[in-house]
Amino acid sequence: MFSEDYKKAKKQFLEKLNASGQLDMKFTTVSGQEVNPVYLPDDVQNDYLKEIGFPGEYPFTRGIHVNGYRGKIWTMRQFAGFGTPEDTNKRFKYLLSHGQTGLSVAFDLPTLMGWDSDSELSRGEVGICGVAVSSLQDMETLFEGIPLDKVSTSMTINSPAAMIFAFYLAVAKKQGVSFDKLRGTLQNDILKEYIAQKEYIFPPKPSMRIITDMIEFCTNEVPQWNPISVSGYHIREAGSTAVQELAYTLADGFAYIEACLERGMDIDSFAPRISFFFNSHLDFFEEIAKFRAARRIYAKRMKEKYKAKNPRSWWLRFHTQTAGCTLTAQQPENNIIRTAYQALAAVLGGTQSLHTNSMDETLALPSEKAVKIALRTQQILAYETGVINTVDPLGGSYFVESLTDKMEADAEKIFEEIDSLGGVIAAIESGYFQKEIADSAYRYQKELEKKEKIVVGVNEFVEENEKIEIPILTISPEVEKKQRQRLAELRNSRNQEAVKESMLQISKAAVDGKNLMPVLIEAAQNYVTLGEMVDVLKQHFGIYEESVVF
C-alpha cells in the first residue's frame, strides 16, 4: 500500500525524531492514553468508505448531516434553574431574549430525589442547586408566558422523570398545545444514576419498566419528543476516562433499546427519538475522536445487531456540555478559556446541541453576567471563527482518525467485559462500574499531585493570596419558606377526592403493568404532588440501596 520511497523517508524521519530532545513531560491524554510524537499515513489503514465515509452517510463517522452546520447551527442551550419557579421563569426569558434557542431546566436536589419542597428531607436544599418543582402549579409558573409549541425544552431529571414530564404535559394541555407539537428531551437515564450520579429512587428493574413506559408513550403520543438522553456526562464528571464514558454510555443505551424490544416495540418506531449526552473535556483531540467513534459504533450496532432499517435509527444524536469538573475556584476567569476550547471540541466533533458552563459554577449557581458570557462563547464560535464552513474539518487527520479507531477498539473490549458480567444491570449490582471509575479518578489525582498533569492556577501558576472579585448568585432562605407555603395552600385548596382516586389509579397501574404515563398525567392535572406520586410507587417498587464496593 505504501511505496518504498515512503518507507525509506519514514525510516529516516524516525531516526531524526528519536535523536531529538523533548520536554520532560508526560505525553498522554487526560485519560492516560499514550500519544505518539507524530502520526503518519500508515497509522490509519482502515477502509475509507467502510469506516470513515462521507458526512451524512453510514457509518456517520463524519457526522449525521450531509451539510453539517451549513444547514443548521447546533442548538444553543444554557442550563438554568434556581430558587422559585418565578425566579427561573425570569432567567428563561432573559436567555431567550439574548438569542438562546432552547431551554434547559436544572432542578433542585429535592426534586431530583422525588421529595416535595415541604418534606423534612428537603430542608436547606430547596431551590439551592436548581429550581424547585413539586406540583403542576410550580410547572405552570415555570413556563408562564412561554408557549411550549415555540420552544425546545430539555429537562435534566432522572428518577422522577415520569412525574416531571407528566407536569409538563399537563401544562401543554392547559396552554392548548397538542402533544405532537412538543419538542424537547428528558434526560431520564436511570442506569447512569446507579453508575455515577447516585440520584436513584427505585431498584433497577422497576426503573427500567418506568422508562420503557415513557419511551412507548412518547412513541405513540409525543412523536417529536426525545424520551431519553443517555448520559455519559455524569460518568465523566465522576472520574471516568474518555473511553469509559464512551463505552458505558453506549452500553446503557443498548440496554434501553433491548428493554423496548422485549416490550415488543419495533426498533424503527422508537430508535430515531433516542438521544445521547456527552461531556466535552479538556483533552481537545481525544474528545473529538470520542464523538466520532460514538457515532460509528452506534450506527454499526443499530444496523447490524438490532437490524434497524430506517437510516435515522442509525443516527447517534447528542447534546454536549462542557466539563464542569475541569472548572476551578482559583482564577475563575480562566474557566471562560477552558469552556471555549471544550465547546470548540464539541463542535468539531459534530454535536447537535451545546451547553457552555459559566466561569463561576465552582463557587455558586451562575450569575446573569456569567451566563451571558457562556452563551456569547457559543455565538462567537458559530459566527466568527469559520468553524461551520466545512463539515468535519478534522476528518482525514492521521492523529484524529487513529484516535477514533483506538476509541472504537477499546470501547468494544469494554462491551465484552460488561457482557461477561451478565449485562449492564448485573455489572451495576456487582460494583464493576463504580470500581473502574474510582480507579481512573485515583490515577488522574495522583498525576496532578505529582505535577505530571498541570491545572493552571491549581498545581502550577498559582497566585498567592488571591482575591476573587466576581459577582456571586445567592439563594435567599425565603425561597424555601415561600415554596413550603405554596404547597400548604395547594394541599388545602385542591379536590381531595380526585387526589385520592388518582393515587389509587397509580397504584393499580404499578401492579397490573399498564403504562404509567396516562395515570401520572391525570394525577398531575389533579395536583397530586411529586412526592405523593413517588411514595405510591415506592410501596410497590421499593427503594434501591447500593452495594458497598472496596
XYZ file of C-alpha atoms in Angstrom:
550
model
C 0.000 0.000 0.000
C 2.851 2.394 0.818
C 5.691 2.941 -1.637
C 9.299 2.078 -0.971
C 10.100 5.804 -1.145
C 7.615 6.456 1.649
C 9.012 3.654 3.796
C 12.575 4.902 3.310
C 11.621 8.508 4.082
C 9.708 7.406 7.174
C 12.697 5.428 8.449
C 14.973 8.449 8.036
C 12.461 10.737 9.734
C 12.044 8.429 12.729
C 15.814 8.306 13.173
C 15.847 12.113 13.366
C 12.907 12.075 15.728
C 14.490 9.571 18.101
C 17.705 11.593 18.153
C 15.890 14.842 19.007
C 15.186 16.001 22.534
C 11.819 16.625 24.140
C 10.382 18.338 27.184
C 10.359 16.483 30.492
C 6.612 15.953 30.411
C 4.190 13.058 30.318
C 2.769 12.987 26.800
C -0.544 11.255 27.391
C -4.159 12.291 27.050
C -6.138 13.295 30.126
C -7.399 9.713 30.131
C -3.860 8.302 30.274
C -3.582 7.165 26.649
C -0.070 7.306 25.213
C 0.246 9.787 22.346
C 2.802 9.259 19.585
C 5.180 12.109 18.736
C 3.738 12.243 15.238
C 1.049 10.390 13.264
C 1.661 9.237 9.710
C -0.421 7.759 6.860
C 0.180 4.145 7.934
C -1.326 4.910 11.362
C -4.685 4.945 9.571
C -5.173 1.817 7.499
C -8.939 1.397 7.539
C -11.240 1.322 4.524
C -12.382 4.923 3.925
C -15.895 4.111 2.698
C -16.473 1.424 5.312
C -15.039 3.116 8.417
C -14.952 6.865 7.709
C -17.247 7.578 4.799
C -18.919 10.809 3.766
C -20.822 13.163 6.073
C -24.443 12.148 6.383
C -23.741 8.597 5.228
C -23.266 5.327 7.110
C -21.389 4.817 9.432
C -21.695 8.564 10.155
C -18.159 8.921 11.499
C -18.059 12.360 9.862
C -21.485 13.446 11.118
C -25.147 12.611 10.657
C -25.928 15.507 8.289
C -24.591 15.860 4.749
C -24.090 19.614 5.077
C -23.132 19.782 8.772
C -23.607 23.215 10.329
C -24.002 24.830 6.926
C -27.577 23.522 7.055
C -28.350 24.162 10.737
C -26.194 25.507 13.537
C -26.269 23.495 16.742
C -28.938 24.367 19.329
C -27.522 26.710 21.968
C -28.835 25.711 25.367
C -27.893 27.196 28.719
C -28.739 25.024 31.709
C -30.849 27.217 34.017
C -32.753 26.729 37.227
C -32.616 28.203 40.711
C -34.852 29.355 43.503
C -38.581 29.504 42.900
C -40.304 28.793 39.575
C -40.809 32.569 39.257
C -37.040 33.160 39.554
C -36.214 30.617 36.855
C -39.017 31.825 34.577
C -37.341 35.256 34.588
C -33.966 33.682 33.753
C -35.538 31.700 30.876
C -36.999 34.877 29.394
C -33.657 36.638 29.829
C -31.813 33.875 27.950
C -34.389 33.722 25.162
C -34.159 37.482 24.730
C -30.362 37.194 24.287
C -30.514 34.653 21.488
C -30.713 31.275 23.203
C -32.553 28.778 21.011
C -33.584 26.127 23.537
C -34.382 25.910 27.245
C -32.617 23.515 29.600
C -34.058 23.073 33.086
C -31.960 22.382 36.177
C -33.956 21.084 39.153
C -33.019 21.327 42.813
C -31.888 18.314 44.845
C -35.291 17.606 46.468
C -36.950 17.493 43.039
C -34.196 15.237 41.667
C -34.767 12.846 44.582
C -38.567 12.883 44.299
C -39.147 14.856 47.509
C -41.627 17.701 47.846
C -40.308 21.076 48.949
C -42.063 20.707 52.317
C -40.504 17.321 53.096
C -38.221 17.181 56.118
C -35.581 15.675 53.809
C -35.684 18.846 51.696
C -34.744 21.304 54.439
C -31.909 23.602 53.448
C -31.859 22.419 49.815
C -34.979 23.959 48.282
C -34.074 25.998 45.205
C -30.364 25.939 46.006
C -28.881 23.986 43.077
C -31.817 24.249 40.698
C -35.470 25.184 40.542
C -37.965 23.680 42.998
C -40.860 21.866 41.291
C -43.264 19.892 43.455
C -46.534 20.126 41.545
C -48.297 21.152 38.354
C -48.721 24.574 39.932
C -44.933 25.018 40.015
C -44.583 23.848 36.415
C -47.286 26.257 35.283
C -45.366 29.120 36.890
C -42.039 27.924 35.453
C -43.355 28.204 31.878
C -45.718 31.139 32.322
C -45.643 33.253 29.172
C -43.521 30.702 27.287
C -45.596 28.854 24.643
C -44.478 25.239 24.684
C -45.044 24.778 20.947
C -42.494 27.539 20.237
C -39.513 26.282 22.281
C -37.491 23.121 22.611
C -37.161 22.157 26.263
C -34.544 19.907 27.824
C -35.113 18.706 31.385
C -32.304 17.197 33.436
C -34.291 14.811 35.589
C -33.919 11.071 36.068
C -35.531 9.055 38.865
C -38.772 11.102 38.965
C -38.663 11.981 35.247
C -42.067 10.399 34.567
C -43.763 12.651 37.132
C -41.985 15.820 35.999
C -42.849 15.006 32.379
C -46.471 14.489 33.429
C -46.459 18.021 34.872
C -45.016 19.365 31.609
C -47.619 17.576 29.503
C -50.376 18.863 31.772
C -49.085 22.434 31.223
C -49.191 21.823 27.465
C -52.826 20.763 27.787
C -53.619 23.919 29.743
C -51.930 26.019 27.036
C -53.945 24.216 24.371
C -50.819 22.742 22.796
C -51.247 19.241 21.398
C -48.622 16.686 22.380
C -47.494 16.210 18.792
C -46.277 19.836 18.721
C -43.950 19.439 21.724
C -40.191 19.282 21.125
C -37.560 18.559 23.693
C -35.652 15.986 25.680
C -35.793 14.286 29.047
C -32.536 13.001 30.451
C -34.374 10.085 32.059
C -31.238 7.901 32.223
C -31.503 5.890 35.412
C -28.668 3.464 34.647
C -26.062 6.205 34.829
C -27.523 7.205 38.216
C -26.557 3.824 39.645
C -23.183 4.081 37.913
C -22.189 7.645 38.715
C -24.574 10.312 39.986
C -26.435 8.294 42.666
C -29.770 10.137 42.460
C -31.826 6.956 42.278
C -35.075 6.021 43.988
C -36.331 2.626 42.830
C -34.307 -0.542 42.079
C -33.053 -1.053 38.512
C -35.760 -3.388 37.192
C -38.838 -1.284 38.085
C -36.918 1.816 36.998
C -36.363 0.224 33.589
C -40.083 -0.568 33.416
C -40.952 3.114 34.027
C -38.533 4.291 31.336
C -39.840 1.753 28.842
C -43.369 3.002 29.595
C -42.217 6.531 28.827
C -40.498 5.600 25.562
C -43.594 3.680 24.473
C -45.895 6.576 25.423
C -43.798 9.177 23.605
C -43.530 6.978 20.517
C -47.322 6.897 20.315
C -48.344 10.284 21.731
C -45.422 12.763 21.724
C -43.603 11.880 18.493
C -41.194 14.860 18.371
C -40.013 14.377 21.947
C -36.790 12.580 22.902
C -37.909 10.458 25.878
C -34.366 9.644 26.956
C -30.944 11.248 26.683
C -28.458 8.547 27.563
C -25.891 10.419 29.586
C -22.170 9.947 29.713
C -21.717 13.420 31.125
C -22.028 12.416 34.770
C -19.964 9.280 34.238
C -17.109 11.522 33.094
C -17.700 14.007 35.921
C -17.374 11.106 38.380
C -13.825 10.496 37.147
C -14.018 8.097 34.205
C -11.715 8.198 31.213
C -12.958 9.259 27.795
C -13.217 5.679 26.544
C -15.044 4.593 29.720
C -17.516 7.440 29.204
C -17.978 6.337 25.607
C -18.392 2.617 26.336
C -20.513 2.875 29.492
C -22.863 5.382 27.862
C -23.404 3.302 24.744
C -23.809 0.135 26.823
C -26.568 1.884 28.791
C -28.191 2.982 25.545
C -28.178 -0.539 24.186
C -29.750 -1.774 27.455
C -32.685 0.626 26.974
C -33.068 -0.446 23.357
C -33.171 -4.107 24.378
C -35.787 -3.361 27.075
C -38.016 -1.759 24.436
C -37.522 -4.683 22.076
C -38.501 -7.069 24.880
C -41.676 -4.983 25.297
C -42.462 -5.860 21.669
C -41.779 -2.433 20.181
C -40.455 -2.128 16.633
C -36.898 -0.777 16.628
C -37.639 1.834 13.965
C -40.656 3.129 15.869
C -38.632 4.445 18.803
C -34.914 4.457 17.974
C -34.962 7.746 15.994
C -36.009 9.583 19.176
C -33.273 8.223 21.457
C -30.598 10.827 22.075
C -27.302 10.970 23.954
C -25.494 13.444 26.197
C -21.719 13.643 26.380
C -19.090 15.577 28.287
C -16.568 17.705 26.414
C -13.413 17.565 28.498
C -10.116 19.402 28.085
C -8.092 16.959 26.002
C -9.080 18.517 22.704
C -8.337 15.789 20.164
C -9.357 12.914 22.442
C -12.815 14.451 22.810
C -13.266 14.928 19.066
C -12.250 11.309 18.465
C -14.678 10.162 21.169
C -17.653 11.812 19.461
C -16.701 10.411 16.063
C -16.192 6.887 17.441
C -19.531 7.065 19.253
C -21.412 7.710 16.018
C -19.633 4.871 14.221
C -20.115 2.280 16.966
C -23.782 3.181 17.382
C -24.540 3.070 13.657
C -22.916 -0.335 13.253
C -24.709 -1.805 16.266
C -28.119 -0.418 15.284
C -27.847 -1.670 11.713
C -26.058 -4.973 12.194
C -27.183 -6.244 15.612
C -30.618 -4.686 16.104
C -31.496 -4.774 12.376
C -32.909 -1.247 12.259
C -33.910 -0.416 8.690
C -34.600 3.308 8.954
C -31.302 5.221 8.500
C -32.459 7.704 11.155
C -32.371 4.826 13.635
C -28.648 4.544 12.925
C -28.008 8.189 13.860
C -26.410 8.925 17.185
C -27.742 12.401 18.006
C -26.180 14.049 21.025
C -26.111 17.083 23.265
C -22.822 18.177 24.783
C -21.966 20.071 27.944
C -18.527 21.416 28.692
C -16.781 19.734 31.614
C -17.847 21.085 34.984
C -15.182 19.020 36.731
C -12.423 20.975 34.941
C -13.576 24.337 36.267
C -11.560 25.801 39.110
C -12.431 28.067 42.020
C -8.940 29.507 41.669
C -8.612 32.192 38.980
C -12.222 31.617 37.846
C -11.880 33.819 34.752
C -9.640 31.059 33.324
C -12.780 28.929 33.142
C -14.008 31.070 30.241
C -10.980 29.919 28.240
C -11.359 26.271 29.267
C -15.013 26.326 28.272
C -14.277 27.881 24.877
C -11.838 25.114 23.930
C -14.213 22.431 25.178
C -17.038 23.976 23.160
C -14.820 24.005 20.055
C -14.064 20.291 20.545
C -17.784 19.539 20.801
C -18.497 21.437 17.585
C -15.608 19.833 15.690
C -16.965 16.510 16.943
C -20.390 17.254 15.437
C -22.693 17.892 18.403
C -26.357 18.726 17.761
C -26.739 20.969 20.802
C -24.394 22.524 23.313
C -24.322 23.974 26.818
C -21.320 26.056 27.827
C -20.559 26.235 31.545
C -20.223 29.569 33.291
C -16.996 30.746 34.887
C -18.447 30.932 38.401
C -20.039 27.479 38.674
C -17.494 26.130 41.164
C -18.495 28.956 43.502
C -22.268 29.208 43.114
C -25.098 28.998 40.622
C -24.232 31.151 37.588
C -24.858 34.887 37.699
C -26.587 36.581 34.766
C -23.288 38.070 33.600
C -21.515 34.706 33.678
C -24.355 33.016 31.801
C -24.301 35.711 29.116
C -20.537 35.245 28.616
C -21.066 31.478 28.311
C -23.771 31.994 25.686
C -21.658 34.566 23.819
C -18.862 31.959 23.716
C -21.088 29.751 21.560
C -22.234 32.627 19.391
C -18.660 33.765 18.700
C -17.732 30.175 17.895
C -20.638 29.850 15.460
C -20.481 33.209 13.729
C -16.883 34.467 13.944
C -14.442 31.540 13.791
C -15.364 29.947 10.458
C -15.736 26.574 12.149
C -19.121 25.967 10.498
C -17.842 26.491 6.964
C -16.923 22.876 6.228
C -18.184 19.528 7.520
C -15.898 17.556 9.867
C -12.818 19.705 9.183
C -10.517 17.305 11.055
C -11.670 14.269 9.086
C -8.655 12.641 7.477
C -6.238 13.877 10.132
C -3.886 10.975 10.791
C -3.989 11.745 14.509
C -7.758 12.140 14.786
C -8.553 9.098 12.645
C -6.060 6.962 14.590
C -7.543 8.118 17.907
C -11.052 7.418 16.599
C -10.063 3.863 15.638
C -8.462 3.268 19.027
C -11.503 4.625 20.854
C -13.728 2.212 18.972
C -11.446 -0.786 19.595
C -11.087 -0.018 23.320
C -14.846 0.503 23.712
C -15.526 -2.883 22.110
C -13.258 -4.516 24.709
C -15.270 -2.881 27.486
C -18.543 -4.088 25.930
C -17.135 -7.621 26.116
C -16.289 -7.154 29.816
C -19.823 -5.927 30.569
C -21.376 -8.822 28.637
C -19.202 -11.300 30.543
C -20.660 -9.939 33.806
C -24.214 -10.514 32.603
C -25.036 -7.085 31.177
C -25.347 -3.550 32.483
C -27.664 -4.182 35.435
C -25.626 -7.151 36.659
C -22.465 -5.059 36.295
C -24.065 -2.269 38.349
C -25.083 -4.680 41.086
C -21.580 -6.173 41.216
C -19.980 -2.741 41.578
C -17.993 -3.069 38.344
C -18.625 0.439 37.018
C -18.092 2.123 40.359
C -14.722 0.434 40.886
C -13.441 1.140 37.368
C -14.369 4.824 37.589
C -12.839 5.147 41.065
C -9.573 3.638 39.805
C -9.449 6.097 36.893
C -10.186 9.078 39.130
C -7.447 7.991 41.550
C -4.897 7.665 38.738
C -5.616 11.190 37.497
C -5.493 12.657 41.005
C -2.049 11.119 41.570
C -0.872 12.629 38.268
C -1.980 16.053 39.487
C -0.243 15.601 42.815
C 2.999 14.634 41.049
C 2.529 17.508 38.568
C 2.573 15.045 35.690
C -0.565 16.881 34.630
C -0.891 20.627 35.120
C -4.038 22.564 36.006
C -3.323 26.267 35.697
C -3.884 28.081 38.951
C -4.241 24.874 40.972
C -0.965 22.947 40.961
C 1.080 25.410 38.873
C 0.975 29.142 38.081
C -0.681 29.657 41.462
C -1.481 33.156 42.738
C -0.851 33.625 46.443
C -3.486 35.475 48.490
C -5.831 35.534 45.524
C -8.957 37.641 45.874
C -11.936 36.518 43.809
C -13.840 39.538 42.554
C -16.745 38.259 40.501
C -20.447 38.575 41.390
C -21.882 35.507 43.124
C -25.534 34.462 42.950
C -27.000 33.650 46.375
C -30.334 31.968 47.139
C -32.382 33.513 49.927
C -33.845 31.314 52.707
C -37.136 32.959 51.737
C -37.254 30.617 48.709
C -37.845 27.568 50.908
C -40.319 29.418 53.076
C -42.288 30.532 50.009
C -42.304 27.049 48.482
C -43.493 25.422 51.694
C -46.270 27.978 51.995
C -47.286 27.472 48.361
C -47.546 23.719 48.887
C -49.578 24.093 52.069
C -52.077 26.280 50.234
C -52.239 23.838 47.322
C -52.877 20.854 49.585
C -55.762 22.709 51.237
C -57.395 24.010 48.033
C -57.285 21.010 45.675
C -60.028 18.411 45.177
C -59.123 15.805 47.809
C -61.343 13.086 46.367
C -59.718 13.475 42.944
C -56.300 13.262 44.600
C -57.196 10.008 46.366
C -58.601 8.488 43.179
C -55.510 9.453 41.188
C -53.213 7.868 43.744
C -55.312 4.709 43.655
C -55.021 4.585 39.858
C -51.240 4.964 40.055
C -51.132 2.063 42.497
C -53.255 -0.125 40.225
C -51.133 0.659 37.162
C -47.962 -0.170 39.096
C -49.367 -3.615 39.901
C -51.140 -4.559 36.667
C -48.309 -3.434 34.377
C -50.291 -0.878 32.395
C -48.411 2.112 31.049
C -47.953 4.559 33.912
C -47.908 7.788 31.905
C -51.688 8.295 31.396
C -52.427 7.913 35.120
C -49.494 10.162 36.062
C -50.754 12.886 33.709
C -54.225 12.639 35.224
C -52.713 12.810 38.713
C -50.743 15.907 37.708
C -53.912 17.580 36.478
C -55.490 16.853 39.862
C -52.481 18.499 41.570
C -51.104 15.364 43.150
C -47.585 16.342 44.171
C -44.320 14.851 43.025
C -43.591 13.340 46.434
C -47.063 11.796 46.665
C -46.715 10.068 43.292
C -43.238 8.777 44.177
C -44.402 7.485 47.564
C -47.178 5.433 45.941
C -44.670 3.773 43.611
C -42.219 3.151 46.460
C -44.876 0.978 48.114
C -44.816 -1.359 45.102
C -41.321 -0.986 43.696
C -39.289 -0.470 46.868
C -36.145 1.667 47.099
C -32.619 0.909 45.940
C -29.659 0.503 48.261
C -26.258 0.379 46.640
C -23.880 -2.466 47.424
C -20.606 -1.457 49.068
C -17.552 -1.576 46.819
C -13.993 -1.579 48.159
